[in-house]
Coordinates of C-alpha atoms in Angstrom, one line a residue:
M963 CA 3.2 -6.6 -5.1
D964 CA 1.6 -3.6 -3.5
G965 CA 2.5 -2.0 -6.8
K966 CA 3.5 1.5 -5.7
H967 CA 4.3 3.6 -8.8
Q968 CA 5.2 7.2 -9.5
Y969 CA 3.0 9.2 -11.8
N970 CA 3.8 12.5 -13.3
I971 CA 0.6 14.5 -13.0
D972 CA 1.0 18.0 -14.3
I973 CA -0.9 20.6 -12.3
I974 CA -1.7 23.7 -14.4
E975 CA -2.5 27.1 -12.8
G976 CA -4.8 29.7 -14.2
N977 CA -8.5 29.9 -14.8
E978 CA -10.2 27.4 -12.6
E979 CA -12.7 26.1 -15.1
A980 CA -10.1 25.8 -17.7
D981 CA -7.9 24.0 -15.2
C982 CA -10.5 21.3 -14.7
D983 CA -10.8 20.7 -18.4
V984 CA -7.1 20.5 -18.9
R985 CA -6.7 18.1 -16.0
N986 CA -9.3 15.8 -17.4
N987 CA -7.6 16.0 -20.8
G988 CA -10.6 14.5 -22.5
L989 CA -10.3 11.3 -20.5
S990 CA -13.8 11.7 -19.1
K991 CA -15.2 11.1 -22.6
E992 CA -13.4 7.7 -22.8
I993 CA -14.8 6.5 -19.4
D994 CA -17.8 4.1 -19.7
Y995 CA -18.8 4.6 -16.1
K996 CA -17.6 7.8 -14.3
I997 CA -16.9 8.2 -10.6
D998 CA -20.5 9.1 -9.6
D999 CA -22.2 6.7 -12.0
V1000 CA -24.1 3.8 -10.6
P1001 CA -24.2 0.8 -13.0
P1002 CA -26.8 -2.0 -12.5
W1003 CA -26.1 -4.1 -9.4
Y1004 CA -25.2 -7.2 -11.5
V1005 CA -22.8 -5.1 -13.6
C1006 CA -21.3 -3.8 -10.4
F1007 CA -20.7 -7.3 -9.1
I1008 CA -19.0 -8.5 -12.4
L1009 CA -16.8 -5.4 -12.6
S1010 CA -16.0 -5.5 -8.9
F1011 CA -14.9 -9.2 -9.1
Q1012 CA -12.4 -8.1 -11.8
H1013 CA -10.9 -5.6 -9.3
Y1014 CA -10.9 -8.2 -6.6
L1015 CA -8.9 -10.6 -8.9
T1016 CA -6.5 -7.7 -9.7
M1017 CA -5.5 -7.2 -6.1
L1018 CA -5.6 -10.9 -5.3
G1019 CA -1.9 -11.7 -6.1
G1020 CA -0.4 -9.0 -4.0
T1021 CA -2.7 -9.6 -1.1
V1022 CA -2.0 -13.4 -1.0
S1023 CA 1.7 -12.9 -1.3
Y1024 CA 2.2 -10.8 1.8
P1025 CA 1.2 -13.4 4.4
Y1026 CA 3.7 -15.9 2.8
I1027 CA 6.5 -13.5 3.8
I1028 CA 5.5 -12.7 7.3
A1029 CA 4.2 -16.1 8.5
P1030 CA 7.6 -17.8 8.8
H1031 CA 9.0 -14.8 10.8
L1032 CA 6.1 -14.9 13.1
C1033 CA 7.0 -18.6 13.7
I1034 CA 3.7 -19.9 12.5
P1035 CA 4.1 -23.6 11.5
D1036 CA 3.6 -24.5 7.9
D1037 CA 0.7 -26.8 8.6
D1038 CA -1.1 -24.4 11.1
P1039 CA -4.6 -23.3 10.0
S1040 CA -3.7 -19.9 11.4
R1041 CA -1.9 -19.1 8.1
G1042 CA -5.2 -19.4 6.4
Y1043 CA -6.8 -17.2 9.1
L1044 CA -4.2 -14.6 8.4
I1045 CA -5.0 -14.5 4.7
S1046 CA -8.7 -14.4 5.4
S1047 CA -8.3 -11.6 7.9
T1048 CA -6.2 -9.6 5.3
F1049 CA -9.1 -9.8 2.8
F1050 CA -11.7 -8.9 5.4
V1051 CA -9.8 -5.8 6.6
S1052 CA -9.0 -4.8 3.0
G1053 CA -12.7 -4.8 2.3
I1054 CA -13.6 -2.7 5.3
C1055 CA -10.8 -0.2 4.6
T1056 CA -11.6 0.1 0.9
F1057 CA -15.3 0.8 1.7
L1058 CA -14.2 3.5 4.2
Q1059 CA -11.8 5.1 1.7
T1060 CA -14.3 5.2 -1.2
T1061 CA -17.2 6.4 1.0
F1062 CA -15.7 8.8 3.5
G1063 CA -12.0 9.3 2.5
V1064 CA -10.6 10.6 -0.7
R1065 CA -13.8 9.1 -2.4
L1066 CA -11.9 8.0 -5.5
P1067 CA -12.3 4.4 -6.9
I1068 CA -9.2 3.2 -5.1
V1069 CA -8.6 -0.2 -3.4
Q1070 CA -6.8 -0.5 -0.1
G1071 CA -4.6 -3.5 0.6
S1072 CA -1.5 -4.9 2.3
C1073 CA 1.6 -2.8 1.8
F1074 CA 5.1 -4.2 1.2
T1075 CA 6.5 -0.9 2.4
F1076 CA 5.9 -2.0 6.0
I1077 CA 7.5 -5.4 5.6
V1078 CA 11.1 -4.1 6.1
P1079 CA 10.5 -2.5 9.6
I1080 CA 8.4 -5.5 10.6
L1081 CA 11.2 -7.9 9.8
A1082 CA 13.6 -5.6 11.7
I1083 CA 11.4 -5.9 14.8
L1084 CA 11.0 -9.7 14.4
H1085 CA 14.8 -10.1 14.0
L1086 CA 15.4 -8.8 17.5
P1087 CA 16.9 -11.5 19.8
Q1088 CA 13.8 -11.8 22.0
W1089 CA 11.6 -12.5 18.9
E1090 CA 13.7 -15.1 17.1
C1091 CA 11.9 -18.3 16.5
P1092 CA 12.8 -21.0 19.0
K1093 CA 14.6 -24.1 17.6
V1094 CA 12.3 -27.0 17.3
S1095 CA 13.4 -30.6 16.7
P1096 CA 12.5 -31.8 13.2
N1097 CA 10.7 -34.8 14.7
A1098 CA 8.8 -32.7 17.2
T1099 CA 5.2 -31.8 16.6
L1100 CA 3.5 -28.8 18.3
S1101 CA -0.2 -28.6 19.1
M1102 CA -2.0 -25.5 17.9
E1103 CA -2.1 -24.2 21.5
E1104 CA 1.7 -24.6 21.9
A1105 CA 2.3 -23.0 18.5
A1106 CA 0.0 -20.1 19.4
E1107 CA 2.0 -19.4 22.6
I1108 CA 5.0 -18.9 20.3
W1109 CA 3.7 -16.8 17.5
M1110 CA 0.8 -14.8 19.0
P1111 CA 3.1 -12.6 21.2
R1112 CA 5.1 -11.7 18.1
M1113 CA 1.9 -10.8 16.3
R1114 CA 0.8 -8.6 19.2
E1115 CA 4.1 -6.7 19.0
I1116 CA 3.6 -6.0 15.3
Q1117 CA 0.0 -5.0 15.9
G1118 CA 1.0 -2.5 18.5
A1119 CA 3.7 -1.0 16.2
I1120 CA 1.2 -0.7 13.3
I1121 CA -1.4 1.0 15.5
G1122 CA 1.1 3.4 17.0
A1123 CA 2.5 4.5 13.6
A1124 CA -1.1 4.7 12.2
V1125 CA -2.0 7.2 14.9
V1126 CA 0.7 9.4 13.6
E1127 CA -0.6 9.0 10.0
T1128 CA -4.1 9.9 11.3
V1129 CA -2.8 13.1 12.9
I1130 CA -0.9 14.0 9.7
G1131 CA -4.1 13.8 7.7
L1132 CA -6.3 15.5 10.3
T1133 CA -3.9 18.5 10.6
G1134 CA -3.1 18.9 6.9
M1135 CA 0.6 18.4 7.4
I1136 CA 1.0 16.6 4.1
G1137 CA 2.0 19.7 2.2
F1138 CA 4.7 20.5 4.8
L1139 CA 6.2 17.0 4.5
L1140 CA 6.3 17.1 0.8
N1141 CA 8.3 20.3 0.8
W1142 CA 11.1 18.5 2.5
I1143 CA 11.1 15.0 1.1
T1144 CA 12.9 15.0 -2.2
P1145 CA 13.4 12.5 -5.0
L1146 CA 16.8 11.5 -3.7
A1147 CA 15.2 10.6 -0.4
I1148 CA 12.4 8.7 -2.0
V1149 CA 14.6 6.6 -4.3
P1150 CA 16.6 4.8 -1.5
T1151 CA 13.5 4.5 0.7
I1152 CA 11.4 2.6 -1.9
S1153 CA 14.2 0.8 -3.7
L1154 CA 15.6 -0.7 -0.5
V1155 CA 12.2 -2.3 0.2
G1156 CA 12.8 -4.6 -2.8
L1157 CA 16.6 -4.9 -2.4
S1158 CA 16.5 -5.9 1.2
L1159 CA 14.0 -8.7 0.6
F1160 CA 16.3 -10.7 -1.8
A1161 CA 17.0 -13.2 0.9
E1162 CA 13.3 -13.9 1.4
A1163 CA 12.8 -14.5 -2.3
A1164 CA 15.9 -16.7 -2.6
H1165 CA 14.9 -18.8 0.4
S1166 CA 11.4 -19.5 -1.0
A1167 CA 12.6 -20.2 -4.5
S1168 CA 15.4 -22.5 -3.3
G1169 CA 12.9 -25.2 -2.4
H1170 CA 12.8 -26.1 -6.1
W1171 CA 14.5 -23.8 -8.5
G1172 CA 13.0 -25.6 -11.5
I1173 CA 9.5 -24.6 -10.4
S1174 CA 10.6 -21.2 -9.4
L1175 CA 12.3 -20.5 -12.7
F1176 CA 9.2 -21.8 -14.5
T1177 CA 7.1 -19.4 -12.5
M1178 CA 9.4 -16.5 -13.3
L1179 CA 9.3 -17.2 -17.0
L1180 CA 5.5 -17.3 -16.9
M1181 CA 5.4 -14.0 -15.0
I1182 CA 7.7 -12.4 -17.6
L1183 CA 5.7 -13.9 -20.4
F1184 CA 2.3 -12.7 -19.1
S1185 CA 3.3 -9.3 -17.7
Q1186 CA 5.7 -8.2 -20.4
C1187 CA 5.5 -10.2 -23.6
L1188 CA 1.8 -10.7 -23.8
R1189 CA 0.6 -7.6 -22.0
D1190 CA -0.7 -5.9 -25.2
I1191 CA -2.5 -9.0 -26.5
A1192 CA -6.3 -8.9 -25.8
V1193 CA -8.4 -12.0 -25.7
P1194 CA -11.6 -11.8 -27.9
H1195 CA -14.9 -12.4 -26.1
P1196 CA -18.6 -11.7 -26.8
K1197 CA -19.8 -8.4 -25.6
Y1198 CA -23.2 -6.8 -25.6
S1199 CA -23.7 -3.2 -26.4
S1200 CA -27.1 -1.4 -26.2
K1201 CA -26.3 0.5 -29.3
S1202 CA -24.9 -2.2 -31.6
G1203 CA -26.0 -5.4 -30.0
W1204 CA -23.7 -8.4 -29.6
I1205 CA -20.2 -7.6 -30.7
V1206 CA -16.7 -9.1 -30.3
G1207 CA -14.9 -7.3 -27.5
R1208 CA -11.3 -7.7 -26.5
F1209 CA -10.2 -8.1 -22.9
P1210 CA -6.6 -7.5 -21.7
V1211 CA -6.4 -10.5 -19.5
F1212 CA -2.6 -10.7 -19.5
K1213 CA -2.1 -7.1 -18.5
L1214 CA -4.7 -7.2 -15.7
F1215 CA -4.0 -10.6 -14.2
P1216 CA -0.4 -11.6 -14.7
V1217 CA 0.2 -12.7 -11.1
L1218 CA -3.0 -14.6 -10.8
L1219 CA -2.5 -16.4 -14.2
T1220 CA 1.1 -17.3 -13.2
I1221 CA 0.0 -18.8 -9.9
L1222 CA -2.8 -20.8 -11.4
V1223 CA -0.6 -22.3 -14.2
S1224 CA 2.3 -23.1 -11.9
W1225 CA 0.0 -24.4 -9.3
A1226 CA -1.7 -26.7 -11.8
L1227 CA 1.7 -28.0 -12.9
C1228 CA 2.7 -28.8 -9.4
I1229 CA -0.6 -30.6 -8.8
L1230 CA 0.0 -32.7 -11.9
L1231 CA 3.6 -33.5 -10.9
T1232 CA 2.6 -34.3 -7.4
S1233 CA -0.2 -36.7 -8.5
I1234 CA 2.3 -38.8 -10.6
D1235 CA 5.0 -38.7 -7.8
V1236 CA 7.6 -36.8 -9.7
F1237 CA 8.5 -34.9 -6.5
E1238 CA 9.8 -37.0 -3.6
S1239 CA 8.0 -37.0 -0.3
G1240 CA 8.5 -33.7 1.6
N1241 CA 9.6 -31.8 -1.5
P1242 CA 8.5 -28.1 -1.1
A1243 CA 7.0 -28.2 -4.6
R1244 CA 4.4 -30.8 -3.6
T1245 CA 0.9 -29.6 -3.2
D1246 CA -0.1 -32.0 -0.5
I1247 CA 2.3 -30.9 2.1
R1248 CA -0.1 -28.4 3.7
I1249 CA -3.3 -30.1 2.8
S1250 CA -4.1 -30.5 6.5
V1251 CA -4.5 -26.7 6.7
L1252 CA -7.3 -26.9 4.2
V1253 CA -8.9 -29.9 5.9
N1254 CA -8.7 -28.4 9.5
S1255 CA -9.9 -24.9 8.6
P1256 CA -13.6 -24.1 9.2
W1257 CA -15.9 -23.3 6.3
F1258 CA -17.0 -20.0 7.9
R1259 CA -15.0 -17.8 10.2
I1260 CA -15.5 -14.1 11.0
P1261 CA -12.3 -12.2 11.8
Y1262 CA -12.6 -9.9 14.8
P1263 CA -10.5 -7.3 16.6
G1264 CA -8.1 -8.8 19.2
Q1265 CA -8.4 -12.3 17.7
W1266 CA -4.7 -12.8 18.6
G1267 CA -4.9 -11.1 21.9
V1268 CA -4.4 -7.5 23.1
P1269 CA -1.7 -5.6 21.1
S1270 CA 1.5 -4.7 22.9
F1271 CA 3.1 -1.3 22.4
T1272 CA 6.8 -0.5 22.5
S1273 CA 8.3 2.8 21.5
G1274 CA 11.1 1.2 19.5
A1275 CA 8.8 -0.8 17.3
I1276 CA 6.5 2.2 16.7
L1277 CA 9.4 4.4 15.7
G1278 CA 10.7 1.8 13.3
M1279 CA 7.2 1.4 11.7
L1280 CA 7.1 5.2 11.1
A1281 CA 9.5 4.8 8.2
G1282 CA 7.0 2.7 6.3
T1283 CA 4.2 5.0 7.3
L1284 CA 5.9 8.1 5.8
A1285 CA 6.8 6.3 2.6
S1286 CA 3.2 5.1 2.3
I1287 CA 1.8 8.6 2.8
I1288 CA 3.9 10.1 0.0
E1289 CA 3.1 7.3 -2.4
S1290 CA -0.6 7.5 -1.7
V1291 CA -0.7 11.2 -2.6
G1292 CA 0.7 10.2 -6.0
D1293 CA -1.8 7.4 -6.3
Y1294 CA -4.7 9.8 -5.6
Y1295 CA -3.7 12.1 -8.5
A1296 CA -3.1 9.1 -10.8
C1297 CA -6.5 7.6 -10.0
A1298 CA -8.2 10.9 -10.6
R1299 CA -6.4 11.4 -13.9
L1300 CA -7.2 7.9 -15.2
S1301 CA -10.8 8.3 -14.0
G1302 CA -11.3 11.5 -16.0
A1303 CA -12.1 13.3 -12.7
D1304 CA -11.0 16.6 -11.3
A1305 CA -7.7 16.6 -9.4
P1306 CA -8.5 15.9 -5.8
P1307 CA -8.7 19.1 -3.7
K1308 CA -6.7 19.6 -0.5
H1309 CA -9.4 18.5 1.8
A1310 CA -9.8 15.2 -0.1
I1311 CA -6.1 14.5 0.1
N1312 CA -6.0 15.2 3.8
R1313 CA -9.1 13.1 4.4
G1314 CA -7.7 10.3 2.3
I1315 CA -4.6 10.1 4.5
F1316 CA -6.7 10.5 7.6
I1317 CA -8.9 7.5 6.7
E1318 CA -5.8 5.6 5.6
G1319 CA -4.4 6.1 9.1
I1320 CA -7.7 4.9 10.7
S1321 CA -7.7 1.9 8.3
C1322 CA -4.2 1.0 9.5
V1323 CA -5.4 1.2 13.1
I1324 CA -8.2 -1.3 12.1
A1325 CA -5.6 -3.5 10.4
G1326 CA -3.6 -3.5 13.6
L1327 CA -6.6 -4.3 15.8
F1328 CA -7.6 -7.2 13.5
G1329 CA -4.0 -8.5 13.3
T1330 CA -3.2 -8.7 9.6
A1331 CA 0.5 -8.2 10.3
S1332 CA 0.4 -5.3 7.8
A1333 CA -0.9 -1.8 7.4
V1334 CA -2.9 -0.9 4.3
T1335 CA -2.4 1.5 1.5
S1336 CA -3.6 2.3 -2.0
F1337 CA -3.2 -0.5 -4.6
S1338 CA -1.7 0.9 -7.9
E1339 CA -2.6 -2.3 -9.8
N1340 CA -6.3 -1.4 -9.5
I1341 CA -5.6 2.2 -10.6
G1342 CA -4.1 0.7 -13.8
A1343 CA -7.1 -1.5 -14.2
I1344 CA -9.3 1.6 -14.4
G1345 CA -7.3 3.0 -17.2
I1346 CA -7.7 -0.3 -19.1
T1347 CA -11.3 -1.1 -18.5
K1348 CA -12.6 2.5 -18.6
V1349 CA -14.7 1.8 -15.5
A1350 CA -14.2 4.4 -12.8
S1351 CA -17.4 4.1 -10.8
R1352 CA -17.0 4.4 -7.1
R1353 CA -19.9 2.0 -6.6
V1354 CA -18.0 -0.8 -8.4
I1355 CA -15.1 -0.5 -5.9
Q1356 CA -17.6 -0.5 -3.0
Y1357 CA -19.1 -3.7 -4.3
G1358 CA -15.6 -5.0 -4.6
A1359 CA -15.1 -4.2 -0.9
L1360 CA -18.2 -6.2 -0.1
L1361 CA -16.7 -9.2 -2.0
M1362 CA -13.5 -8.9 0.0
I1363 CA -15.4 -8.9 3.2
M1364 CA -17.4 -11.9 2.1
F1365 CA -14.4 -14.0 1.0
G1366 CA -12.6 -13.0 4.2
M1367 CA -15.3 -14.8 6.1
L1368 CA -14.8 -18.1 4.2
G1369 CA -12.2 -20.0 6.2
K1370 CA -11.4 -22.6 3.6
F1371 CA -11.0 -19.9 0.9
G1372 CA -8.0 -18.4 2.8
A1373 CA -6.7 -21.9 3.7
A1374 CA -6.7 -22.9 0.0
F1375 CA -4.0 -20.4 -0.8
V1376 CA -1.8 -21.8 2.0
T1377 CA -1.4 -25.0 -0.1
I1378 CA 0.3 -23.1 -2.9
P1379 CA 3.9 -24.6 -3.0
E1380 CA 6.5 -22.3 -1.6
P1381 CA 8.8 -22.4 -4.8
I1382 CA 5.9 -20.8 -6.8
I1383 CA 5.7 -18.0 -4.3
G1384 CA 9.5 -17.7 -4.4
G1385 CA 9.3 -17.2 -8.2
I1386 CA 6.6 -14.5 -7.8
F1387 CA 8.7 -12.8 -5.1
C1388 CA 11.8 -12.6 -7.4
V1389 CA 9.8 -10.7 -10.0
M1390 CA 7.7 -8.6 -7.6
F1391 CA 10.6 -7.4 -5.4
S1392 CA 12.6 -6.5 -8.5
M1393 CA 9.7 -4.4 -9.7
I1394 CA 9.4 -2.7 -6.4
T1395 CA 13.1 -1.8 -6.6
A1396 CA 12.6 -0.5 -10.1
V1397 CA 9.6 1.6 -9.1
G1398 CA 11.8 3.3 -6.5
L1399 CA 14.6 3.9 -9.1
S1400 CA 12.1 5.3 -11.6
T1401 CA 11.9 8.4 -9.5
L1402 CA 15.4 9.2 -10.7
H1403 CA 13.9 10.6 -13.9
F1404 CA 13.3 13.8 -11.9
V1405 CA 17.0 14.4 -11.1
D1406 CA 20.1 15.2 -13.1
L1407 CA 22.0 11.9 -13.3
N1408 CA 25.0 13.7 -14.9
S1409 CA 25.6 15.4 -11.6
S1410 CA 28.4 13.9 -9.5
R1411 CA 26.6 15.3 -6.4
N1412 CA 23.5 13.4 -7.1
L1413 CA 25.4 10.2 -8.0
F1414 CA 27.2 10.4 -4.6
V1415 CA 24.0 10.9 -2.6
L1416 CA 22.3 8.1 -4.5
G1417 CA 25.1 5.6 -4.3
F1418 CA 26.0 6.3 -0.7
S1419 CA 22.4 6.1 0.6
L1420 CA 21.7 2.8 -1.2
F1421 CA 25.0 1.2 -0.1
M1422 CA 24.8 2.3 3.5
G1423 CA 21.1 1.4 3.5
M1424 CA 22.2 -2.2 2.8
C1425 CA 25.5 -2.2 4.8
V1426 CA 24.5 -0.7 8.2
P1427 CA 21.3 -2.9 8.8
K1428 CA 23.2 -6.1 7.8
W1429 CA 26.0 -5.3 10.3
I1430 CA 23.6 -4.4 13.1
Q1431 CA 21.5 -7.5 12.6
A1432 CA 24.7 -9.6 12.8
N1433 CA 26.1 -7.7 15.8
P1434 CA 23.2 -6.3 17.9
E1435 CA 25.3 -6.5 21.0
V1436 CA 27.3 -3.4 19.9
I1437 CA 24.4 -1.2 20.9
R1438 CA 24.9 -0.6 24.6
T1439 CA 23.5 2.6 26.0
G1440 CA 22.8 1.3 29.4
H1441 CA 19.1 1.4 28.9
E1442 CA 17.3 -1.7 27.4
L1443 CA 14.5 0.3 25.8
T1444 CA 16.9 2.7 24.2
D1445 CA 19.0 -0.1 22.9
Q1446 CA 15.9 -1.7 21.3
I1447 CA 14.9 1.5 19.6
F1448 CA 18.4 2.0 18.1
I1449 CA 18.6 -1.6 16.9
I1450 CA 15.2 -1.5 15.2
L1451 CA 15.9 1.9 13.5
L1452 CA 19.4 0.9 12.4
S1453 CA 18.1 -2.5 11.2
T1454 CA 15.5 -1.0 8.9
N1455 CA 17.1 -0.7 5.4
M1456 CA 14.6 1.8 4.0
L1457 CA 14.9 4.1 7.1
V1458 CA 18.7 4.1 7.1
G1459 CA 18.9 4.7 3.3
G1460 CA 16.1 7.2 3.2
F1461 CA 17.4 9.2 6.1
I1462 CA 20.9 9.4 4.6
G1463 CA 19.5 10.4 1.2
F1464 CA 17.2 13.0 2.9
T1465 CA 20.0 14.4 5.0
L1466 CA 22.7 14.6 2.3
D1467 CA 20.3 16.0 -0.4
N1468 CA 19.2 18.8 1.9
L1469 CA 22.7 19.6 3.2
I1470 CA 25.0 19.3 0.1
P1471 CA 24.6 22.4 -2.1
G1472 CA 22.8 21.9 -5.4
T1473 CA 20.3 23.8 -7.6
D1474 CA 16.6 22.9 -7.6
K1475 CA 16.9 21.9 -11.2
E1476 CA 19.9 19.6 -10.5
R1477 CA 18.1 18.0 -7.5
G1478 CA 14.9 17.5 -9.6
L1479 CA 12.8 19.6 -7.3
L1480 CA 11.2 21.7 -10.1
K1481 CA 9.6 18.6 -11.7
W1482 CA 9.0 16.9 -8.4
R1483 CA 7.1 19.8 -6.9
T1484 CA 4.9 19.9 -10.1
Q1485 CA 3.9 16.4 -9.4
V1486 CA 3.2 16.6 -5.7
T1487 CA 1.7 20.1 -5.5
I1488 CA -1.5 19.8 -3.7
S1489 CA -3.8 22.0 -5.8
A1490 CA -7.0 21.4 -7.5
C1491 CA -10.2 23.0 -8.7
S1492 CA -12.2 25.0 -6.1
P1493 CA -15.5 23.6 -4.8
K1494 CA -17.3 26.3 -6.8
S1495 CA -15.8 25.5 -10.2
C1496 CA -15.6 21.7 -10.1
S1497 CA -17.7 18.7 -9.3
N1498 CA -18.8 17.6 -5.8
S1499 CA -17.4 14.1 -6.2
Y1500 CA -15.1 14.7 -3.3
D1501 CA -17.8 15.8 -0.8
V1502 CA -18.5 13.7 2.2
P1503 CA -22.0 12.1 1.9
L1504 CA -24.8 13.3 4.1
I1505 CA -22.8 15.9 6.2
T1506 CA -21.2 18.2 3.6
N1507 CA -24.0 20.8 3.7
F1508 CA -23.8 20.9 7.5
L1509 CA -20.0 21.3 7.4
R1510 CA -20.3 24.2 5.0
E1511 CA -22.9 26.0 7.1
K1512 CA -20.7 26.1 10.2
N1513 CA -17.7 28.5 9.9
I1514 CA -15.7 26.5 12.4
F1515 CA -15.2 23.6 10.0
R1516 CA -13.4 25.9 7.6
Y1517 CA -10.4 25.5 9.9
L1518 CA -10.6 21.7 9.7
P1519 CA -8.3 20.3 7.0
I1520 CA -10.4 17.3 6.2
S1521 CA -13.7 19.3 5.8
P1522 CA -15.0 20.1 2.3
S1523 CA -15.3 23.7 3.4
Y1524 CA -11.6 23.9 4.4
E1525 CA -9.8 27.1 3.6
E1526 CA -6.1 26.6 3.9
G1527 CA -5.0 30.2 4.6
R1528 CA -7.7 30.8 7.2
I1529 CA -5.8 29.6 10.2
W1530 CA -2.7 31.6 9.3
N1531 CA -4.7 34.7 8.6
S1532 CA -6.5 34.4 11.9
F1533 CA -3.1 34.1 13.6
L1534 CA -1.9 37.2 11.9
R1535 CA -5.0 39.2 12.8
W1536 CA -4.6 38.1 16.4
K1537 CA -1.0 39.1 16.5
N1538 CA -1.6 42.4 14.9
N1539 CA -4.5 43.1 17.3
V1540 CA -2.2 42.4 20.2
R1541 CA 0.4 44.9 18.7
N1542 CA -2.3 47.3 17.6
E1543 CA -1.0 47.1 14.1
E1544 CA -2.7 47.2 10.7
P1545 CA -3.9 43.7 9.9
N1546 CA -2.0 41.8 7.2
T1547 CA -3.2 38.8 5.3
I1548 CA -1.5 36.1 3.3
V1549 CA -3.0 34.6 0.2
I1550 CA -2.4 30.9 -0.4

């Protein structure tokens, strides 16, 4: 799963230097490699490979959901190309984020938040997969004529929504958005991502419920029962020599271990013909994908053709974009906290969202069928391994790019039996739902007002899209494009539920404490140490001094020299000069 979690990061006001120390809370002393540290290159590769493995499960899972809705045949090598392209783009975007963006050791990868609006687009009548006779075989060229136009539609939607995200980061609008989006709007938005995908999980698992249940049990065993058990291994320390270290393998790699064990079982059962021919649990069904895939293939922009842009698809994709922005802000604070670093300043937050928007544009151009966002699994890995070096994640980005160019590497994952993926989905989607519901700890659940807003938004978020998808002909405005916009918007569970929750929570009277706004604002307040009192870890390499020398860049929200109140104060001075009044200022 893309693993979006909510973190309660307390921002304390007062003396700036004391603020930095309190935010770090002594965590910097526990970190083996801090953000700006540069371990030896061989250490970087070992540690980066660990981060690569951590994000492997969620990255591989995403193409399994989207490929059938794009109408890509099961035995088409293009499925492997899609996985390889996803790794390749994740590597590029991770490098951009760690080098020029928020500059925290944070990994970028495919986001399940976008899967709901994407499926809403692909469920439109014109994009439904054509019925093909079971005995018919399509050539790769014939199959491409079917699925590539669908991919180009998704590419255009992602790029269009990403442009909005880029503008939000560039203009510093994040603080304004967070003032209006409340916990009772976040809960249905995130929870409905998992709830609305139950049909996808059930369909994949139904191929062989025995294998799916075995996969679920392994996932529960590794991620919950054995998570606190560390495996002993030899470890060398410069101070004490060779010692016995303990590695939390089950906590770090539950998805990967589950896939490998279940996959090995299916290989064994296939080799002794326990599964009949054609059974989805067999591992040789898609072996032709591996055989026909090239050893080396470099993904490139426009590899599926020129993206197509429709306003309805772009508007539908904006729901996932806004949810991703809010969650990424929480991830930035969590990553800084676990890394023992200063809380990210405003310019770093703005720049992080700005680069994330550019990264989504790149993902759309390459055709990964998903936008990118921060991976919370890797943030948790930092807290466990005590390695927060930015350079390690940059090496990890290079590994992603390298593996993304190995065609057979991506094709190998296509041969994973579908029931295994179905079992993984059942656990992952339930966790996404739970992560959304976890935001409820901010609000008063003894309030009948809050219970009504929560229940109604969740129920209608499931009810309305289900009815619209079954009866798209009821939308008749007389204009085809307008009909398409309404169908996509009303078919997107997270958008419908989030909009209802947002509207009701801001209209129905309630105290800030009752609505959970007091605790919520504490978490998402964008404040941090000033550049004078804290480290320069968030400065943009090579150009920071230039940006600080030029006064004009103090107005740019993504610049390290950004002063938030300067634009407003300049406006007030201009207004007062026009009126010949005494100048006023505002302190932010």
